[in-house]
Amino acid sequence: MCEANGRIGWCVVLALWMAPGCLEVPSREPGASASDPAWSAGDAGWWLTDAAPGDAVPGDAVPGDAVPGDAVPSDATTADASWPADAAPRGCAPVEYQAFPDVLLDLEGRSASKAFEVPADVASVVVVVVGRSSDTYVVEELSDGNGQPWVSATPHGTVVSVRDAEALVFPGPFLSPNRAVWGQGVATAGVPNNPGVHAAAGQWHARVAGIDALGAPARALVNLWVMTRPAPGPECGGPTLALHLHFTGAGGWWAGTAGHDPRFRRLLRTVTALYRDAGIAVRLASMSDLDARLRIVEVPGGLSQVFARGAAEMGVDVFLVGRLQDASGSPLAGATAAIPGPARMPGTAASGVAVAVDLLGDADAVGVAVAHEVGHFLGLFHPDERDGRYPDQLADTPRGDAAAANVMYRSTVTGAQRFSPMQATVMGRSLTLSHTADQ
């Protein structure tokens, strides 16, 4: 978390705020040992095997571009009004899409309420707003079939303090029972994102709000999508996270050669161990190279341009850059532009996560940072922020200094880390994940 002039803006969705003394990381992967599984090639990308770590990711088998050919669609679309509702594969627990193109924000920067149906078997609801890149948007109102306002501009029983109003661009949605975060150009809301939310089927309602670059109400047209998915049955198998890695030369890594480097293999084992502990398998679906000039990225403008290169319709695009920095030049370890990320919507200003490889240096630190950023994309927040404010809405995540043992801790630390059971549940509901039966 970082604060500029006391106001939490884009930094509210940046995964790790780097300050002097926050760069140290574990000297080994959390919970890992010499007997950890390794990676091997398979029909659907790279999977874990029981081979010894020394055999992980044979260099002569690592592709120089996306693997396999059908893992990354050749017709990946950009997020505009023409984004097709059937762009992503349906899979075992099919995702259903409802589109609301050209939604007008009025003189107050608010849309009319939009109604949509949510069936009784749905386990996850995600609302995505895409508009002008210079505007900041939020899902300001979201109520379920019983009229329960899980996201609200004025959440019941919550007093927005002067400090909240100064720190939060849209305080009400952030302090709502189901937290929703604003974003520049893209905003999302995922329900449920904590155990206290019990969403009812029926007719739901959503409303969007926005401000322009000067903080005035944004009078604009935005595109709104609603995605729903039922709970996967036992026949679907376990959840799988597909990673699409993009290289800029940071760390000396390129798609065609990274597999030769033990540090890169260690990074993969760190990410895999953390997610395996949360009950999620990891698959390396593709690797590709970007222009080396993207090795240094400014936040937020440059970052949104990088994320717009994301092409994954299933899984998460992970951009391994050298350095991330804000307008003042202050470094960041990693960044995510939306919580949750816009699942199955490639090409938006929030389609991916980024990690500063050269800044972090150590392979374990990079692995933890990747796991942390992807955790944001799957719907997780920090356990709490620097001054103890704004804890997440999960009862089993530690607070204060104890939160350093959690993968979603706000800064890099030394020592073993893991996800909590409730965090694993939230991630398991993400529309970003596929299931074993889909492979």
CSV table of C-alpha atoms in Angstrom, one decimal:
chain,number,residue,atom,x,y,z
A,1,MET,CA,0.0,0.0,0.0
A,2,CYS,CA,1.2,3.5,-0.7
A,3,GLU,CA,-0.2,6.9,0.0
A,4,ALA,CA,0.3,10.0,-2.0
A,5,ASN,CA,-0.5,13.2,-0.3
A,6,GLY,CA,-2.5,11.2,2.2
A,7,ARG,CA,-4.9,9.9,-0.4
A,8,ILE,CA,-5.1,6.2,-1.3
A,9,GLY,CA,-5.7,6.2,-5.0
A,10,TRP,CA,-4.3,3.7,-7.5
A,11,CYS,CA,-2.2,2.4,-4.7
A,12,VAL,CA,-5.2,0.8,-3.0
A,13,VAL,CA,-4.9,-1.9,-5.7
A,14,LEU,CA,-1.1,-2.2,-5.8
A,15,ALA,CA,-0.1,-5.4,-4.1
A,16,LEU,CA,3.1,-4.6,-2.4
A,17,TRP,CA,4.3,-1.1,-1.4
A,18,MET,CA,8.1,-1.0,-1.3
A,19,ALA,CA,9.8,1.1,1.3
A,20,PRO,CA,13.4,1.0,2.6
A,21,GLY,CA,13.8,-2.2,4.7
A,22,CYS,CA,10.9,-4.0,3.0
A,23,LEU,CA,12.9,-5.7,0.3
A,24,GLU,CA,14.0,-8.7,2.3
A,25,VAL,CA,12.4,-12.0,1.4
A,26,PRO,CA,12.5,-15.6,2.5
A,27,SER,CA,15.6,-17.5,1.6
A,28,ARG,CA,13.5,-20.5,0.6
A,29,GLU,CA,10.1,-21.1,-0.7
A,30,PRO,CA,7.5,-21.2,2.1
A,31,GLY,CA,6.8,-24.7,3.1
A,32,ALA,CA,8.9,-26.1,0.3
A,33,SER,CA,11.6,-28.8,0.5
A,34,ALA,CA,14.0,-30.7,-1.7
A,35,SER,CA,11.2,-33.1,-2.5
A,36,ASP,CA,8.9,-30.5,-4.0
A,37,PRO,CA,7.3,-31.5,-7.4
A,38,ALA,CA,8.8,-30.1,-10.5
A,39,TRP,CA,7.5,-29.0,-13.8
A,40,SER,CA,7.2,-31.0,-17.0
A,41,ALA,CA,5.6,-30.5,-20.4
A,42,GLY,CA,2.1,-31.8,-21.0
A,43,ASP,CA,-0.7,-31.6,-23.6
A,44,ALA,CA,-2.1,-28.5,-22.0
A,45,GLY,CA,1.0,-26.6,-21.0
A,46,TRP,CA,3.4,-27.2,-18.1
A,47,TRP,CA,2.2,-29.3,-15.2
A,48,LEU,CA,3.7,-30.4,-11.9
A,49,THR,CA,5.2,-33.8,-11.7
A,50,ASP,CA,6.9,-35.8,-9.0
A,51,ALA,CA,10.3,-35.5,-10.7
A,52,ALA,CA,13.1,-34.1,-8.6
A,53,PRO,CA,13.6,-30.4,-8.7
A,54,GLY,CA,16.8,-30.8,-10.6
A,55,ASP,CA,14.8,-32.1,-13.5
A,56,ALA,CA,12.3,-29.2,-13.5
A,57,VAL,CA,11.5,-27.5,-16.8
A,58,PRO,CA,14.0,-29.0,-19.2
A,59,GLY,CA,15.6,-26.1,-21.0
A,60,ASP,CA,15.4,-27.8,-24.4
A,61,ALA,CA,11.7,-28.3,-24.0
A,62,VAL,CA,10.7,-24.8,-22.9
A,63,PRO,CA,8.9,-23.1,-25.8
A,64,GLY,CA,10.0,-19.7,-27.1
A,65,ASP,CA,6.4,-18.6,-27.3
A,66,ALA,CA,3.0,-19.7,-26.2
A,67,VAL,CA,2.5,-23.4,-25.5
A,68,PRO,CA,0.6,-25.2,-26.7
A,69,GLY,CA,-0.8,-23.4,-29.7
A,70,ASP,CA,-4.3,-23.6,-28.6
A,71,ALA,CA,-3.6,-22.4,-25.0
A,72,VAL,CA,-3.8,-18.8,-26.1
A,73,PRO,CA,-6.6,-17.9,-28.5
A,74,SER,CA,-5.4,-16.4,-31.7
A,75,ASP,CA,-8.4,-14.0,-31.8
A,76,ALA,CA,-8.1,-12.6,-28.2
A,77,THR,CA,-10.3,-9.6,-28.1
A,78,THR,CA,-9.9,-6.1,-26.7
A,79,ALA,CA,-12.4,-4.9,-24.1
A,80,ASP,CA,-14.7,-2.6,-25.9
A,81,ALA,CA,-18.5,-2.6,-26.6
A,82,SER,CA,-18.1,-5.4,-29.1
A,83,TRP,CA,-16.5,-7.9,-26.7
A,84,PRO,CA,-18.4,-11.1,-27.4
A,85,ALA,CA,-20.4,-12.8,-24.6
A,86,ASP,CA,-19.1,-16.2,-25.8
A,87,ALA,CA,-15.4,-15.3,-26.1
A,88,ALA,CA,-14.2,-17.6,-23.3
A,89,PRO,CA,-14.6,-21.4,-23.1
A,90,ARG,CA,-17.6,-22.6,-21.1
A,91,GLY,CA,-15.9,-25.5,-19.3
A,92,CYS,CA,-17.3,-27.7,-16.6
A,93,ALA,CA,-19.0,-24.9,-14.5
A,94,PRO,CA,-19.9,-22.6,-17.4
A,95,VAL,CA,-19.7,-18.9,-17.1
A,96,GLU,CA,-22.8,-17.0,-18.3
A,97,TYR,CA,-22.5,-13.4,-19.6
A,98,GLN,CA,-24.9,-10.5,-19.6
A,99,ALA,CA,-23.8,-7.3,-21.5
A,100,PHE,CA,-25.0,-3.7,-21.0
A,101,PRO,CA,-23.2,-1.7,-23.7
A,102,ASP,CA,-23.2,2.1,-23.8
A,103,VAL,CA,-24.3,2.8,-20.2
A,104,LEU,CA,-24.6,6.6,-19.7
A,105,LEU,CA,-23.2,8.3,-16.7
A,106,ASP,CA,-25.3,11.4,-16.0
A,107,LEU,CA,-24.3,14.9,-14.8
A,108,GLU,CA,-23.6,13.5,-11.4
A,109,GLY,CA,-21.3,10.8,-12.8
A,110,ARG,CA,-23.8,8.0,-12.0
A,111,SER,CA,-25.6,5.5,-14.2
A,112,ALA,CA,-29.2,4.4,-13.9
A,113,SER,CA,-29.7,1.1,-12.1
A,114,LYS,CA,-29.3,-1.9,-14.3
A,115,ALA,CA,-31.3,-5.1,-13.6
A,116,PHE,CA,-30.0,-8.6,-14.3
A,117,GLU,CA,-31.0,-12.1,-13.3
A,118,VAL,CA,-29.0,-14.4,-11.1
A,119,PRO,CA,-30.1,-18.1,-11.0
A,120,ALA,CA,-30.3,-20.1,-7.8
A,121,ASP,CA,-27.3,-22.3,-8.5
A,122,VAL,CA,-24.8,-19.4,-8.9
A,123,ALA,CA,-21.8,-19.4,-6.6
A,124,SER,CA,-20.0,-16.3,-8.0
A,125,VAL,CA,-21.1,-13.0,-9.5
A,126,VAL,CA,-18.7,-10.5,-11.1
A,127,VAL,CA,-19.5,-7.1,-12.4
A,128,VAL,CA,-17.0,-5.4,-14.8
A,129,VAL,CA,-17.0,-1.8,-15.9
A,130,VAL,CA,-14.9,-0.6,-18.8
A,131,GLY,CA,-14.8,3.1,-19.8
A,132,ARG,CA,-12.4,5.9,-20.7
A,133,SER,CA,-8.8,5.2,-19.6
A,134,SER,CA,-8.6,8.7,-18.0
A,135,ASP,CA,-11.7,8.2,-15.8
A,136,THR,CA,-11.9,6.3,-12.5
A,137,TYR,CA,-14.9,4.1,-12.0
A,138,VAL,CA,-16.5,2.0,-9.3
A,139,VAL,CA,-19.5,-0.4,-8.9
A,140,GLU,CA,-21.3,1.9,-6.5
A,141,GLU,CA,-24.4,-0.1,-5.9
A,142,LEU,CA,-25.0,-3.9,-6.1
A,143,SER,CA,-28.0,-5.5,-4.5
A,144,ASP,CA,-29.2,-9.2,-4.7
A,145,GLY,CA,-32.5,-10.9,-5.3
A,146,ASN,CA,-33.8,-10.0,-1.9
A,147,GLY,CA,-32.8,-6.4,-2.3
A,148,GLN,CA,-29.8,-6.7,0.1
A,149,PRO,CA,-27.3,-4.0,-0.8
A,150,TRP,CA,-24.0,-5.8,-0.6
A,151,VAL,CA,-22.3,-2.8,-2.2
A,152,SER,CA,-23.5,0.7,-1.5
A,153,ALA,CA,-22.5,4.3,-1.7
A,154,THR,CA,-24.0,4.7,1.8
A,155,PRO,CA,-23.6,1.3,3.5
A,156,HIS,CA,-26.0,0.8,6.4
A,157,GLY,CA,-24.5,1.3,9.9
A,158,THR,CA,-21.2,2.6,8.5
A,159,VAL,CA,-20.0,6.1,9.3
A,160,VAL,CA,-17.6,7.5,6.7
A,161,SER,CA,-15.1,9.6,8.6
A,162,VAL,CA,-13.3,12.6,7.3
A,163,ARG,CA,-10.2,10.5,7.2
A,164,ASP,CA,-12.0,7.9,5.1
A,165,ALA,CA,-13.2,10.5,2.7
A,166,GLU,CA,-9.7,11.9,2.3
A,167,ALA,CA,-8.1,8.4,1.9
A,168,LEU,CA,-10.6,6.6,-0.3
A,169,VAL,CA,-11.8,7.8,-3.7
A,170,PHE,CA,-15.1,6.0,-3.2
A,171,PRO,CA,-15.5,5.3,0.5
A,172,GLY,CA,-19.0,3.7,0.5
A,173,PRO,CA,-18.3,0.8,-1.9
A,174,PHE,CA,-14.9,0.1,-0.2
A,175,LEU,CA,-16.5,0.0,3.3
A,176,SER,CA,-19.6,-2.0,2.2
A,177,PRO,CA,-20.3,-5.5,3.4
A,178,ASN,CA,-18.9,-6.9,0.1
A,179,ARG,CA,-15.9,-4.6,-0.5
A,180,ALA,CA,-15.7,-3.0,-4.0
A,181,VAL,CA,-12.7,-1.1,-5.2
A,182,TRP,CA,-12.4,1.7,-7.8
A,183,GLY,CA,-10.1,1.5,-10.8
A,184,GLN,CA,-8.8,3.7,-13.6
A,185,GLY,CA,-10.5,2.8,-16.8
A,186,VAL,CA,-11.7,-0.5,-15.4
A,187,ALA,CA,-13.5,-1.4,-12.2
A,188,THR,CA,-14.9,-4.7,-10.9
A,189,ALA,CA,-16.9,-6.1,-8.0
A,190,GLY,CA,-16.9,-9.8,-7.1
A,191,VAL,CA,-19.7,-11.4,-4.9
A,192,PRO,CA,-19.3,-13.0,-2.5
A,193,ASN,CA,-15.8,-12.0,-1.3
A,194,ASN,CA,-16.2,-12.9,2.3
A,195,PRO,CA,-18.2,-15.4,4.4
A,196,GLY,CA,-20.6,-12.8,5.6
A,197,VAL,CA,-22.2,-12.4,2.2
A,198,HIS,CA,-25.0,-14.7,1.3
A,199,ALA,CA,-26.2,-13.6,-2.1
A,200,ALA,CA,-29.8,-14.4,-3.0
A,201,ALA,CA,-30.9,-15.5,-6.5
A,202,GLY,CA,-33.4,-13.4,-8.5
A,203,GLN,CA,-33.3,-10.0,-10.0
A,204,TRP,CA,-30.1,-8.1,-9.0
A,205,HIS,CA,-29.4,-4.4,-9.6
A,206,ALA,CA,-26.1,-2.6,-10.3
A,207,ARG,CA,-25.2,1.0,-10.6
A,208,VAL,CA,-21.9,2.6,-11.7
A,209,ALA,CA,-20.2,5.8,-10.7
A,210,GLY,CA,-17.2,7.6,-12.1
A,211,ILE,CA,-15.0,10.7,-11.9
A,212,ASP,CA,-12.7,12.3,-14.4
A,213,ALA,CA,-9.0,13.1,-14.1
A,214,LEU,CA,-9.9,16.3,-12.3
A,215,GLY,CA,-12.1,14.6,-9.8
A,216,ALA,CA,-15.3,16.0,-11.3
A,217,PRO,CA,-18.3,13.7,-12.2
A,218,ALA,CA,-17.5,11.7,-15.3
A,219,ARG,CA,-20.2,12.2,-17.9
A,220,ALA,CA,-19.4,9.3,-20.2
A,221,LEU,CA,-20.5,6.0,-21.8
A,222,VAL,CA,-19.2,2.8,-20.2
A,223,ASN,CA,-19.7,-0.8,-21.0
A,224,LEU,CA,-21.0,-3.1,-18.2
A,225,TRP,CA,-20.7,-6.9,-18.1
A,226,VAL,CA,-22.1,-9.3,-15.5
A,227,MET,CA,-20.6,-12.8,-15.3
A,228,THR,CA,-22.0,-15.6,-13.2
A,229,ARG,CA,-20.9,-19.2,-12.6
A,230,PRO,CA,-22.5,-22.0,-10.7
A,231,ALA,CA,-20.6,-24.0,-8.0
A,232,PRO,CA,-18.6,-26.7,-9.8
A,233,GLY,CA,-19.8,-30.2,-8.9
A,234,PRO,CA,-17.4,-33.0,-7.7
A,235,GLU,CA,-17.3,-34.3,-11.3
A,236,CYS,CA,-15.4,-31.1,-12.3
A,237,GLY,CA,-12.3,-31.9,-10.2
A,238,GLY,CA,-10.1,-29.4,-8.4
A,239,PRO,CA,-9.5,-25.8,-9.4
A,240,THR,CA,-6.6,-24.9,-11.7
A,241,LEU,CA,-4.8,-21.6,-12.2
A,242,ALA,CA,-3.3,-21.1,-15.6
A,243,LEU,CA,-0.4,-18.6,-15.7
A,244,HIS,CA,0.7,-16.8,-18.9
A,245,LEU,CA,4.2,-15.3,-18.3
A,246,HIS,CA,5.4,-12.3,-20.3
A,247,PHE,CA,9.2,-11.5,-20.2
A,248,THR,CA,11.0,-8.2,-20.7
A,249,GLY,CA,14.5,-9.4,-20.1
A,250,ALA,CA,14.2,-8.6,-16.4
A,251,GLY,CA,16.3,-11.0,-14.4
A,252,GLY,CA,18.0,-12.1,-17.6
A,253,TRP,CA,14.9,-14.1,-18.5
A,254,TRP,CA,13.4,-14.5,-21.9
A,255,ALA,CA,10.7,-17.0,-23.0
A,256,GLY,CA,13.2,-19.2,-24.9
A,257,THR,CA,15.9,-19.4,-22.2
A,258,ALA,CA,14.2,-19.0,-18.8
A,259,GLY,CA,13.8,-22.7,-18.5
A,260,HIS,CA,17.6,-23.1,-18.3
A,261,ASP,CA,17.8,-20.9,-15.2
A,262,PRO,CA,17.5,-22.5,-11.8
A,263,ARG,CA,16.3,-19.2,-10.4
A,264,PHE,CA,13.3,-19.3,-12.7
A,265,ARG,CA,12.5,-22.9,-11.8
A,266,ARG,CA,12.7,-21.9,-8.1
A,267,LEU,CA,10.2,-19.0,-8.8
A,268,LEU,CA,7.8,-21.5,-10.3
A,269,ARG,CA,8.1,-23.9,-7.4
A,270,THR,CA,7.5,-21.1,-4.9
A,271,VAL,CA,4.3,-20.0,-6.6
A,272,THR,CA,3.2,-23.6,-7.0
A,273,ALA,CA,3.8,-24.5,-3.4
A,274,LEU,CA,1.8,-21.6,-2.1
A,275,TYR,CA,-1.2,-22.3,-4.3
A,276,ARG,CA,-1.0,-26.0,-3.8
A,277,ASP,CA,-1.3,-25.4,-0.1
A,278,ALA,CA,-4.5,-23.5,-0.9
A,279,GLY,CA,-5.9,-26.4,-2.9
A,280,ILE,CA,-5.3,-24.8,-6.3
A,281,ALA,CA,-3.1,-26.5,-9.0
A,282,VAL,CA,-0.9,-24.3,-11.1
A,283,ARG,CA,-0.4,-24.7,-14.8
A,284,LEU,CA,2.2,-22.7,-16.8
A,285,ALA,CA,0.1,-22.2,-20.0
A,286,SER,CA,2.3,-20.0,-22.1
A,287,MET,CA,5.4,-17.8,-22.2
A,288,SER,CA,6.1,-14.9,-24.5
A,289,ASP,CA,8.4,-11.9,-24.9
A,290,LEU,CA,7.7,-8.2,-24.8
A,291,ASP,CA,9.7,-5.2,-25.9
A,292,ALA,CA,12.6,-4.7,-23.6
A,293,ARG,CA,11.6,-1.0,-23.3
A,294,LEU,CA,8.8,-2.2,-21.1
A,295,ARG,CA,11.3,-3.3,-18.5
A,296,ILE,CA,10.7,0.0,-16.6
A,297,VAL,CA,7.0,0.8,-16.1
A,298,GLU,CA,5.4,3.9,-14.5
A,299,VAL,CA,2.2,3.5,-12.5
A,300,PRO,CA,-0.6,3.9,-13.4
A,301,GLY,CA,-0.4,5.1,-17.1
A,302,GLY,CA,2.4,2.8,-18.3
A,303,LEU,CA,1.0,-0.1,-16.3
A,304,SER,CA,-2.4,0.1,-18.0
A,305,GLN,CA,-0.7,0.0,-21.4
A,306,VAL,CA,1.2,-3.1,-20.3
A,307,PHE,CA,-1.9,-4.9,-19.0
A,308,ALA,CA,-3.7,-4.1,-22.3
A,309,ARG,CA,-1.3,-6.5,-23.9
A,310,GLY,CA,-2.8,-9.4,-21.8
A,311,ALA,CA,-4.3,-12.0,-24.2
A,312,ALA,CA,-5.3,-14.8,-21.8
A,313,GLU,CA,-9.0,-15.7,-22.0
A,314,MET,CA,-8.4,-18.3,-19.3
A,315,GLY,CA,-6.0,-17.7,-16.4
A,316,VAL,CA,-3.8,-14.7,-15.5
A,317,ASP,CA,-1.3,-12.7,-17.6
A,318,VAL,CA,1.8,-12.1,-15.4
A,319,PHE,CA,4.2,-9.4,-16.6
A,320,LEU,CA,7.7,-9.8,-15.3
A,321,VAL,CA,9.1,-6.3,-15.6
A,322,GLY,CA,12.3,-4.9,-14.2
A,323,ARG,CA,11.0,-2.0,-12.2
A,324,LEU,CA,7.7,-0.5,-11.3
A,325,GLN,CA,7.6,3.1,-10.1
A,326,ASP,CA,5.0,5.8,-9.4
A,327,ALA,CA,5.2,9.4,-10.7
A,328,SER,CA,7.7,10.4,-8.0
A,329,GLY,CA,10.0,7.5,-8.9
A,330,SER,CA,9.2,5.5,-5.8
A,331,PRO,CA,9.6,1.8,-6.4
A,332,LEU,CA,6.8,-0.8,-6.2
A,333,ALA,CA,7.3,-4.6,-5.9
A,334,GLY,CA,4.1,-5.4,-7.8
A,335,ALA,CA,0.9,-4.1,-9.1
A,336,THR,CA,-2.7,-5.2,-9.8
A,337,ALA,CA,-5.2,-2.8,-11.3
A,338,ALA,CA,-8.5,-4.4,-10.2
A,339,ILE,CA,-9.7,-6.6,-7.3
A,340,PRO,CA,-10.8,-9.1,-8.6
A,341,GLY,CA,-9.2,-8.8,-12.0
A,342,PRO,CA,-11.5,-8.9,-15.1
A,343,ALA,CA,-11.6,-12.6,-15.5
A,344,ARG,CA,-11.7,-13.9,-19.1
A,345,MET,CA,-11.6,-10.4,-20.5
A,346,PRO,CA,-8.2,-9.9,-22.3
A,347,GLY,CA,-7.0,-6.6,-23.5
A,348,THR,CA,-8.3,-4.2,-20.8
A,349,ALA,CA,-6.3,-1.8,-18.7
A,350,ALA,CA,-6.5,-4.3,-15.9
A,351,SER,CA,-5.9,-7.6,-17.7
A,352,GLY,CA,-3.0,-8.9,-15.7
A,353,VAL,CA,-0.6,-8.4,-12.9
A,354,ALA,CA,3.0,-7.1,-12.8
A,355,VAL,CA,6.0,-7.9,-10.7
A,356,ALA,CA,9.3,-6.0,-10.5
A,357,VAL,CA,11.9,-8.7,-10.9
A,358,ASP,CA,15.0,-6.6,-10.9
A,359,LEU,CA,13.9,-4.8,-7.8
A,360,LEU,CA,13.2,-7.9,-5.8
A,361,GLY,CA,16.1,-9.9,-7.2
A,362,ASP,CA,15.8,-13.1,-5.2
A,363,ALA,CA,13.8,-15.8,-6.9
A,364,ASP,CA,11.8,-16.7,-3.8
A,365,ALA,CA,10.8,-13.0,-3.4
A,366,VAL,CA,9.7,-12.8,-7.0
A,367,GLY,CA,7.7,-16.0,-6.5
A,368,VAL,CA,5.9,-14.7,-3.4
A,369,ALA,CA,5.2,-11.4,-5.2
A,370,VAL,CA,3.7,-13.3,-8.2
A,371,ALA,CA,1.5,-15.3,-5.8
A,372,HIS,CA,0.5,-12.1,-4.0
A,373,GLU,CA,-0.4,-10.2,-7.1
A,374,VAL,CA,-2.4,-13.2,-8.5
A,375,GLY,CA,-4.1,-13.4,-5.2
A,376,HIS,CA,-5.4,-9.9,-5.8
A,377,PHE,CA,-6.5,-10.8,-9.3
A,378,LEU,CA,-8.5,-13.8,-7.7
A,379,GLY,CA,-10.2,-11.4,-5.3
A,380,LEU,CA,-8.1,-11.0,-2.2
A,381,PHE,CA,-7.2,-7.9,-0.2
A,382,HIS,CA,-4.4,-7.2,2.2
A,383,PRO,CA,-5.1,-8.5,5.7
A,384,ASP,CA,-4.8,-4.8,6.8
A,385,GLU,CA,-2.9,-1.7,5.8
A,386,ARG,CA,0.1,0.0,7.2
A,387,ASP,CA,-1.6,1.8,10.1
A,388,GLY,CA,-4.0,-1.0,10.9
A,389,ARG,CA,-6.9,0.6,8.9
A,390,TYR,CA,-9.1,-1.2,6.5
A,391,PRO,CA,-8.7,-4.9,7.5
A,392,ASP,CA,-10.0,-7.4,5.0
A,393,GLN,CA,-13.4,-9.0,5.7
A,394,LEU,CA,-12.0,-12.5,6.5
A,395,ALA,CA,-12.0,-13.6,10.1
A,396,ASP,CA,-9.0,-16.0,9.8
A,397,THR,CA,-6.4,-13.6,8.4
A,398,PRO,CA,-3.9,-12.3,10.9
A,399,ARG,CA,-3.6,-8.5,11.7
A,400,GLY,CA,-0.7,-6.3,12.4
A,401,ASP,CA,2.7,-7.8,12.6
A,402,ALA,CA,1.3,-11.3,12.6
A,403,ALA,CA,0.0,-10.7,9.1
A,404,ALA,CA,3.6,-11.0,7.8
A,405,ALA,CA,3.0,-14.8,7.8
A,406,ASN,CA,0.3,-14.3,5.2
A,407,VAL,CA,0.9,-14.2,1.4
A,408,MET,CA,-1.3,-11.1,1.1
A,409,TYR,CA,0.7,-9.1,3.6
A,410,ARG,CA,1.1,-5.5,2.4
A,411,SER,CA,4.9,-5.6,2.1
A,412,THR,CA,7.7,-8.1,1.4
A,413,VAL,CA,9.0,-9.9,4.5
A,414,THR,CA,11.3,-12.7,5.5
A,415,GLY,CA,9.9,-16.1,6.7
A,416,ALA,CA,7.4,-18.6,5.6
A,417,GLN,CA,4.0,-17.4,4.3
A,418,ARG,CA,0.7,-19.0,3.3
A,419,PHE,CA,-2.9,-18.3,2.4
A,420,SER,CA,-5.6,-18.7,5.0
A,421,PRO,CA,-8.4,-21.2,4.6
A,422,MET,CA,-10.9,-18.4,4.0
A,423,GLN,CA,-8.6,-16.8,1.4
A,424,ALA,CA,-8.4,-20.2,-0.3
A,425,THR,CA,-12.2,-20.3,-0.4
A,426,VAL,CA,-12.5,-16.8,-2.0
A,427,MET,CA,-9.9,-17.7,-4.6
A,428,GLY,CA,-11.6,-21.0,-5.3
A,429,ARG,CA,-14.7,-19.1,-6.4
A,430,SER,CA,-12.8,-17.0,-8.9
A,431,LEU,CA,-14.0,-17.1,-12.5
A,432,THR,CA,-10.4,-17.0,-13.5
A,433,LEU,CA,-9.9,-20.6,-12.5
A,434,SER,CA,-10.7,-23.7,-14.6
A,435,HIS,CA,-11.2,-27.2,-13.3
A,436,THR,CA,-9.6,-30.5,-13.9
A,437,ALA,CA,-12.4,-31.7,-16.2
A,438,ASP,CA,-11.8,-28.7,-18.5
A,439,GLN,CA,-8.2,-29.7,-19.2
